[in-house]
Amino acid sequence: MSRVYNFSAGPAVLPEEVLRKAAEEMLDYHGCGMSVMEMSHRSKDFQDIIDQCEADIRELMGIPDNYKVLFLQGGGNTQFAMVPMNLMQNKVADYIVTGNWAKKAAKEAELYGKVHVVASSADKNFTYIPDLSDLPIDEDADYVYICQNNTIYGTTIRELPNTKGKDLVSDVSSMFLSEPMDVSRYGIVWGGVQKNVGPAGVTIVIIREDLIREDVLPFTPTMLRYKTHADKGSMYNTPPCYNIYICGLVFQWLKEMGGLEVMKERNERKAKVLYDFLDQSRMFHGTVVPKDRSLMNVPFVTGDKDLDAKFIAESSAAGFKNLKGHRTVGGMRASLYNAMPYEGVVKLVEFMDQFEKENHKA
Ligand SMILES: *Cc1c(COP(=O)(O)O)cnc(C)c1O
């Protein structure tokens, strides 16, 4: 067996320890004679799994007691609809558009009410984060929406917007559990887990209790009401049991690693290796304004499409997988999620250095 270095943006690399543990427990989970995949979600074994899962993410993130943690399905794109359906009592919301995912979220919200784009970095192909300290926030806005880490463009919002008292909703999909965050500053924090946490199929929604409302937009389907899931401990219907279990193993791994402070240091150290290389390279360039660079997703280009293609082919053959960039940016993108080991980035940079020496035209 040989494992590659997988730089995919998502679904993405998972900790090897977690995969081994899942393999060990595959046929017989804790002596119950069956796999977690085969269990009733109403069984005590599964109830213990989801309870532990919630307790662990609460501990890792320091989630205050007045927030609920929901394990939902439908991916990020379902949250694009659930957020406005549940929160748009005034039918007005302010969106900060720093990339494709925020743009899609804003477009979906337009189906339900008035959307004001109060800041955008579309003018420079989303290569920076605009100043968010004094935005024209609507007096009637039901919430202010951000995508905090822009998976495609490789930027992160480090200074949260001044929402002028409005509730902040944040999509943290591609930075979930990569560093500590102060949940109390948000109304809702949500993330699809397939970027930095677990297998595709689970979306975790952390929501302040007063935002779990009865007076949602009238046509909101039962399954798309936060209250439905909050009232039933995320078991209104059959949840994605096995995927929740894997998320739980990842939470335990994160705790063993030392928690989110430690992950932040590790992630900073890893990203620095690649950014330092890009900053001195005569061939490869990062595409983002340095102060807004993501620790998780690092897009870079050579400026020559043929050379990019050659690099992607040769790096893939050498065991560095999924480095092709998103089509809207071109070039390459290395995603350096929690489970990417430090050596993976060091070896990638060695490979890039070698490639540069062999291909640079003086
Ligand atoms: C991948 C991604 C999404 C979309 O998630 P789906 O589960 O595919 O709907 C939304 N937001 C961000 C930041 C993402 O990285």
PDB file of N, CA and C in Angstrom, residues 9-15 18 53 57 60-61 71 172-178 191-200 202-204 243-254 260 296 337-339:
ATOM      1  N   ALA A   9      -8.962  20.000  -2.974  1.00  0.00           N
ATOM      2  CA  ALA A   9      -9.722  21.018  -2.231  1.00  0.00           C
ATOM      3  C   ALA A   9     -10.941  20.411  -1.542  1.00  0.00           C
ATOM      4  N   GLY A  10     -11.369  19.229  -1.978  1.00  0.00           N
ATOM      5  CA  GLY A  10     -12.489  18.578  -1.314  1.00  0.00           C
ATOM      6  C   GLY A  10     -13.361  17.812  -2.292  1.00  0.00           C
ATOM      7  N   PRO A  11     -13.815  16.631  -1.882  1.00  0.00           N
ATOM      8  CA  PRO A  11     -13.389  15.859  -0.724  1.00  0.00           C
ATOM      9  C   PRO A  11     -11.867  15.744  -0.667  1.00  0.00           C
ATOM     10  N   ALA A  12     -11.358  15.653   0.540  1.00  0.00           N
ATOM     11  CA  ALA A  12      -9.934  15.878   0.731  1.00  0.00           C
ATOM     12  C   ALA A  12      -9.314  14.856   1.677  1.00  0.00           C
ATOM     13  N   VAL A  13      -8.024  15.028   1.865  1.00  0.00           N
ATOM     14  CA  VAL A  13      -7.247  14.110   2.705  1.00  0.00           C
ATOM     15  C   VAL A  13      -7.838  14.020   4.120  1.00  0.00           C
ATOM     16  N   LEU A  14      -7.842  12.805   4.657  1.00  0.00           N
ATOM     17  CA  LEU A  14      -8.239  12.586   6.057  1.00  0.00           C
ATOM     18  C   LEU A  14      -7.045  12.022   6.813  1.00  0.00           C
ATOM     19  N   PRO A  15      -7.018  12.182   8.131  1.00  0.00           N
ATOM     20  CA  PRO A  15      -5.877  11.662   8.894  1.00  0.00           C
ATOM     21  C   PRO A  15      -5.768  10.141   8.744  1.00  0.00           C
ATOM     22  N   VAL A  18      -7.190   8.075  11.495  1.00  0.00           N
ATOM     23  CA  VAL A  18      -8.650   7.954  11.480  1.00  0.00           C
ATOM     24  C   VAL A  18      -9.081   6.853  10.517  1.00  0.00           C
ATOM     25  N   CYS A  53     -19.788  12.840  19.560  1.00  0.00           N
ATOM     26  CA  CYS A  53     -19.410  13.700  18.456  1.00  0.00           C
ATOM     27  C   CYS A  53     -19.737  15.163  18.801  1.00  0.00           C
ATOM     28  N   ILE A  57     -16.993  18.272  19.514  1.00  0.00           N
ATOM     29  CA  ILE A  57     -16.871  19.515  18.732  1.00  0.00           C
ATOM     30  C   ILE A  57     -17.158  20.721  19.624  1.00  0.00           C
ATOM     31  N   LEU A  60     -13.845  21.218  21.405  1.00  0.00           N
ATOM     32  CA  LEU A  60     -12.793  21.724  20.512  1.00  0.00           C
ATOM     33  C   LEU A  60     -12.984  23.205  20.197  1.00  0.00           C
ATOM     34  N   MET A  61     -14.222  23.588  19.893  1.00  0.00           N
ATOM     35  CA  MET A  61     -14.482  24.966  19.465  1.00  0.00           C
ATOM     36  C   MET A  61     -14.910  25.871  20.612  1.00  0.00           C
ATOM     37  N   PHE A  71     -26.281  18.268  12.842  1.00  0.00           N
ATOM     38  CA  PHE A  71     -25.607  17.464  11.822  1.00  0.00           C
ATOM     39  C   PHE A  71     -26.613  17.228  10.692  1.00  0.00           C
ATOM     40  N   VAL A 172     -17.886  28.418   6.889  1.00  0.00           N
ATOM     41  CA  VAL A 172     -16.480  28.138   7.230  1.00  0.00           C
ATOM     42  C   VAL A 172     -16.017  26.796   6.647  1.00  0.00           C
ATOM     43  N   SER A 173     -16.737  26.309   5.628  1.00  0.00           N
ATOM     44  CA  SER A 173     -16.481  24.957   5.112  1.00  0.00           C
ATOM     45  C   SER A 173     -14.999  24.615   4.992  1.00  0.00           C
ATOM     46  N   SER A 174     -14.236  25.484   4.328  1.00  0.00           N
ATOM     47  CA  SER A 174     -12.860  25.086   4.023  1.00  0.00           C
ATOM     48  C   SER A 174     -11.851  25.546   5.082  1.00  0.00           C
ATOM     49  N   MET A 175     -12.336  26.044   6.223  1.00  0.00           N
ATOM     50  CA  MET A 175     -11.399  26.329   7.332  1.00  0.00           C
ATOM     51  C   MET A 175     -11.914  25.756   8.653  1.00  0.00           C
ATOM     52  N   PHE A 176     -12.947  24.920   8.551  1.00  0.00           N
ATOM     53  CA  PHE A 176     -13.585  24.356   9.741  1.00  0.00           C
ATOM     54  C   PHE A 176     -12.545  23.630  10.600  1.00  0.00           C
ATOM     55  N   LEU A 177     -12.423  24.006  11.857  1.00  0.00           N
ATOM     56  CA  LEU A 177     -11.533  23.340  12.824  1.00  0.00           C
ATOM     57  C   LEU A 177     -10.049  23.470  12.462  1.00  0.00           C
ATOM     58  N   SER A 178      -9.714  24.439  11.621  1.00  0.00           N
ATOM     59  CA  SER A 178      -8.291  24.642  11.291  1.00  0.00           C
ATOM     60  C   SER A 178      -7.619  25.568  12.282  1.00  0.00           C
ATOM     61  N   GLY A 191     -20.572  24.610   8.090  1.00  0.00           N
ATOM     62  CA  GLY A 191     -19.577  24.104   7.153  1.00  0.00           C
ATOM     63  C   GLY A 191     -19.944  22.735   6.630  1.00  0.00           C
ATOM     64  N   GLY A 192     -19.732  22.538   5.345  1.00  0.00           N
ATOM     65  CA  GLY A 192     -19.763  21.191   4.796  1.00  0.00           C
ATOM     66  C   GLY A 192     -18.479  20.523   5.278  1.00  0.00           C
ATOM     67  N   VAL A 193     -18.565  19.272   5.719  1.00  0.00           N
ATOM     68  CA  VAL A 193     -17.382  18.687   6.356  1.00  0.00           C
ATOM     69  C   VAL A 193     -16.356  18.131   5.369  1.00  0.00           C
ATOM     70  N   GLN A 194     -16.721  18.056   4.086  1.00  0.00           N
ATOM     71  CA  GLN A 194     -15.833  17.339   3.155  1.00  0.00           C
ATOM     72  C   GLN A 194     -14.556  18.085   2.807  1.00  0.00           C
ATOM     73  N   LYS A 195     -14.378  19.292   3.317  1.00  0.00           N
ATOM     74  CA  LYS A 195     -13.139  20.014   3.051  1.00  0.00           C
ATOM     75  C   LYS A 195     -12.096  19.676   4.126  1.00  0.00           C
ATOM     76  N   ASN A 196     -12.427  19.997   5.374  1.00  0.00           N
ATOM     77  CA  ASN A 196     -11.393  19.863   6.403  1.00  0.00           C
ATOM     78  C   ASN A 196     -11.767  18.943   7.554  1.00  0.00           C
ATOM     79  N   VAL A 197     -12.918  18.283   7.484  1.00  0.00           N
ATOM     80  CA  VAL A 197     -13.355  17.531   8.662  1.00  0.00           C
ATOM     81  C   VAL A 197     -13.603  16.045   8.388  1.00  0.00           C
ATOM     82  N   GLY A 198     -14.351  15.732   7.360  1.00  0.00           N
ATOM     83  CA  GLY A 198     -14.746  14.325   7.205  1.00  0.00           C
ATOM     84  C   GLY A 198     -15.194  14.007   5.795  1.00  0.00           C
ATOM     85  N   PRO A 199     -15.940  12.921   5.639  1.00  0.00           N
ATOM     86  CA  PRO A 199     -16.407  12.532   4.303  1.00  0.00           C
ATOM     87  C   PRO A 199     -17.627  13.364   3.883  1.00  0.00           C
ATOM     88  N   ALA A 200     -17.802  13.578   2.593  1.00  0.00           N
ATOM     89  CA  ALA A 200     -18.946  14.325   2.072  1.00  0.00           C
ATOM     90  C   ALA A 200     -20.243  13.718   2.588  1.00  0.00           C
ATOM     91  N   VAL A 202     -22.152  15.352   5.273  1.00  0.00           N
ATOM     92  CA  VAL A 202     -22.566  15.981   6.530  1.00  0.00           C
ATOM     93  C   VAL A 202     -22.301  17.478   6.430  1.00  0.00           C
ATOM     94  N   THR A 203     -23.263  18.269   6.857  1.00  0.00           N
ATOM     95  CA  THR A 203     -23.054  19.706   7.022  1.00  0.00           C
ATOM     96  C   THR A 203     -23.291  20.013   8.491  1.00  0.00           C
ATOM     97  N   ILE A 204     -22.338  20.634   9.141  1.00  0.00           N
ATOM     98  CA  ILE A 204     -22.504  20.969  10.555  1.00  0.00           C
ATOM     99  C   ILE A 204     -22.942  22.428  10.653  1.00  0.00           C
ATOM    100  N   ASN A 243     -21.007   8.717   8.264  1.00  0.00           N
ATOM    101  CA  ASN A 243     -20.191   9.918   8.054  1.00  0.00           C
ATOM    102  C   ASN A 243     -20.069  10.740   9.329  1.00  0.00           C
ATOM    103  N   ILE A 244     -21.133  10.724  10.132  1.00  0.00           N
ATOM    104  CA  ILE A 244     -21.068  11.406  11.431  1.00  0.00           C
ATOM    105  C   ILE A 244     -20.044  10.700  12.318  1.00  0.00           C
ATOM    106  N   TYR A 245     -20.059   9.394  12.262  1.00  0.00           N
ATOM    107  CA  TYR A 245     -19.081   8.603  13.036  1.00  0.00           C
ATOM    108  C   TYR A 245     -17.635   8.953  12.633  1.00  0.00           C
ATOM    109  N   ILE A 246     -17.398   9.077  11.324  1.00  0.00           N
ATOM    110  CA  ILE A 246     -16.041   9.441  10.879  1.00  0.00           C
ATOM    111  C   ILE A 246     -15.678  10.857  11.373  1.00  0.00           C
ATOM    112  N   CYS A 247     -16.624  11.777  11.295  1.00  0.00           N
ATOM    113  CA  CYS A 247     -16.361  13.124  11.846  1.00  0.00           C
ATOM    114  C   CYS A 247     -15.964  13.005  13.316  1.00  0.00           C
ATOM    115  N   GLY A 248     -16.652  12.144  14.040  1.00  0.00           N
ATOM    116  CA  GLY A 248     -16.342  11.940  15.456  1.00  0.00           C
ATOM    117  C   GLY A 248     -14.919  11.438  15.659  1.00  0.00           C
ATOM    118  N   LEU A 249     -14.481  10.520  14.787  1.00  0.00           N
ATOM    119  CA  LEU A 249     -13.095  10.031  14.894  1.00  0.00           C
ATOM    120  C   LEU A 249     -12.110  11.173  14.618  1.00  0.00           C
ATOM    121  N   VAL A 250     -12.471  12.045  13.681  1.00  0.00           N
ATOM    122  CA  VAL A 250     -11.591  13.190  13.391  1.00  0.00           C
ATOM    123  C   VAL A 250     -11.541  14.142  14.599  1.00  0.00           C
ATOM    124  N   PHE A 251     -12.679  14.343  15.258  1.00  0.00           N
ATOM    125  CA  PHE A 251     -12.671  15.211  16.453  1.00  0.00           C
ATOM    126  C   PHE A 251     -11.756  14.623  17.520  1.00  0.00           C
ATOM    127  N   GLN A 252     -11.831  13.289  17.687  1.00  0.00           N
ATOM    128  CA  GLN A 252     -10.957  12.654  18.689  1.00  0.00           C
ATOM    129  C   GLN A 252      -9.487  12.815  18.296  1.00  0.00           C
ATOM    130  N   TRP A 253      -9.217  12.688  17.024  1.00  0.00           N
ATOM    131  CA  TRP A 253      -7.845  12.884  16.524  1.00  0.00           C
ATOM    132  C   TRP A 253      -7.386  14.322  16.815  1.00  0.00           C
ATOM    133  N   LEU A 254      -8.261  15.284  16.566  1.00  0.00           N
ATOM    134  CA  LEU A 254      -7.908  16.691  16.819  1.00  0.00           C
ATOM    135  C   LEU A 254      -7.622  16.926  18.298  1.00  0.00           C
ATOM    136  N   LEU A 260      -7.329  23.010  18.759  1.00  0.00           N
ATOM    137  CA  LEU A 260      -7.289  23.922  17.616  1.00  0.00           C
ATOM    138  C   LEU A 260      -6.154  24.940  17.671  1.00  0.00           C
ATOM    139  N   MET A 296      -5.310  27.476   4.230  1.00  0.00           N
ATOM    140  CA  MET A 296      -5.866  26.194   3.798  1.00  0.00           C
ATOM    141  C   MET A 296      -5.725  25.940   2.303  1.00  0.00           C
ATOM    142  N   TYR A 337      -5.045  21.162   4.219  1.00  0.00           N
ATOM    143  CA  TYR A 337      -5.948  20.970   5.345  1.00  0.00           C
ATOM    144  C   TYR A 337      -5.227  20.299   6.523  1.00  0.00           C
ATOM    145  N   ASN A 338      -5.956  20.247   7.665  1.00  0.00           N
ATOM    146  CA  ASN A 338      -5.399  19.677   8.899  1.00  0.00           C
ATOM    147  C   ASN A 338      -4.644  18.368   8.683  1.00  0.00           C
ATOM    148  N   ALA A 339      -5.199  17.506   7.840  1.00  0.00           N
ATOM    149  CA  ALA A 339      -4.639  16.157   7.714  1.00  0.00           C
ATOM    150  C   ALA A 339      -3.430  16.091   6.773  1.00  0.00           C
TER     151      ALA A 339
END
